[in-house]
Amino acid sequence: MKKTFQLLFFNGLVAMLCFSSCKDHSTTVDKELHALYSKEIIEPIWDSRAWSGPQSILIDGEKAESDNKMFIFSRWNVDSLYFFFKVEDNCLRAYQTEKDHPKLYLDDMVEVLIDTQNDKDSCWAADDIVYHINILGVKKDDRGSADCQTNPDWDGNGRITVQLFGSLNDTTDTDQGYLVTLALAWTELMIHPEPGLSMGINFANGDNNGKGRQLFDWVGAWPMRSPYAYGNLKLTK
Ligand SMILES: [Ca+2]
Ligand SMILES: [Ca+2]
Ligand SMILES: [Ca+2]
Ligand SMILES: [Ca+2]
């Protein structure tokens, strides 16, 4: 009798603990960014109010001991999906001028990872895409494959613009930061856009201030190509 009671008590305790901590990663999404429909796309300036609007997010570099702050918002229309990045960075550094250079992630750069089918799984599949864009406007992009292997030879056609507010690779002054725009055609994402559509998404910033890699992201995914950890990007109109 005593043993039965102990067993019941133990099972109850496990159930209670699980109730509070055993969350299913595949269904827990607490981060969502809305991409607003916009027929005409206007590139935001440094002082635009859009950076602090309700449809923008701020990712703070504090957890990576970076004093960078990254503001992001997204727009869409029938042709493309747009991402706008504003990064406050007081020391602008970038060196890689060659596409897909394996060390490009060590430059000052922004990164976006998209799980276009929103599978929320651990496989880096053919529908999953990443762009790293350094502040020279050079990209390192890849997409996954059926056997969950990354394929850096894949090259997307994302349209990229970069604007610097400060001096590049000159450490004698204090810089303001930079703006990056990335436009992805829906044909590349292999998606027909419509309001309500949700994709998995994560963003990261790499800060080179001469102290080695300082990388931080939105959702805390590691490795970065882990769609199950991503938030959602939802198209709204
Ligand atoms: Ca996927
Ligand atoms: Ca590539
Ligand atoms: Ca500088
Ligand atoms: Ca920097």
PDB file of C-alpha atoms and ligand atoms in Angstrom, residues 114-121 123-128 227, ligand 1:
ATOM      1  CA  ILE A 114      13.619  31.384 -43.679  1.00  0.00           C
ATOM      2  CA  ASP A 115      11.741  28.109 -43.307  1.00  0.00           C
ATOM      3  CA  THR A 116       9.434  28.851 -46.228  1.00  0.00           C
ATOM      4  CA  GLN A 117       7.140  25.832 -45.577  1.00  0.00           C
ATOM      5  CA  ASN A 118       7.136  26.552 -41.822  1.00  0.00           C
ATOM      6  CA  ASP A 119       7.935  22.906 -41.012  1.00  0.00           C
ATOM      7  CA  LYS A 120       9.365  23.841 -37.580  1.00  0.00           C
ATOM      8  CA  ASP A 121      11.609  20.740 -37.755  1.00  0.00           C
ATOM      9  CA  CYS A 123      16.027  19.443 -41.051  1.00  0.00           C
ATOM     10  CA  TRP A 124      17.691  22.117 -43.207  1.00  0.00           C
ATOM     11  CA  ALA A 125      15.595  21.133 -46.215  1.00  0.00           C
ATOM     12  CA  ALA A 126      15.268  22.402 -49.794  1.00  0.00           C
ATOM     13  CA  ASP A 127      12.635  24.939 -48.756  1.00  0.00           C
ATOM     14  CA  ASP A 128      14.964  26.519 -46.160  1.00  0.00           C
ATOM     15  CA  PRO A 227      13.843  25.742 -38.089  1.00  0.00           C
TER      16      PRO A 227
HETATM   17 CA    CA B   1      11.583  23.753 -43.916  1.00  0.00          CA
END
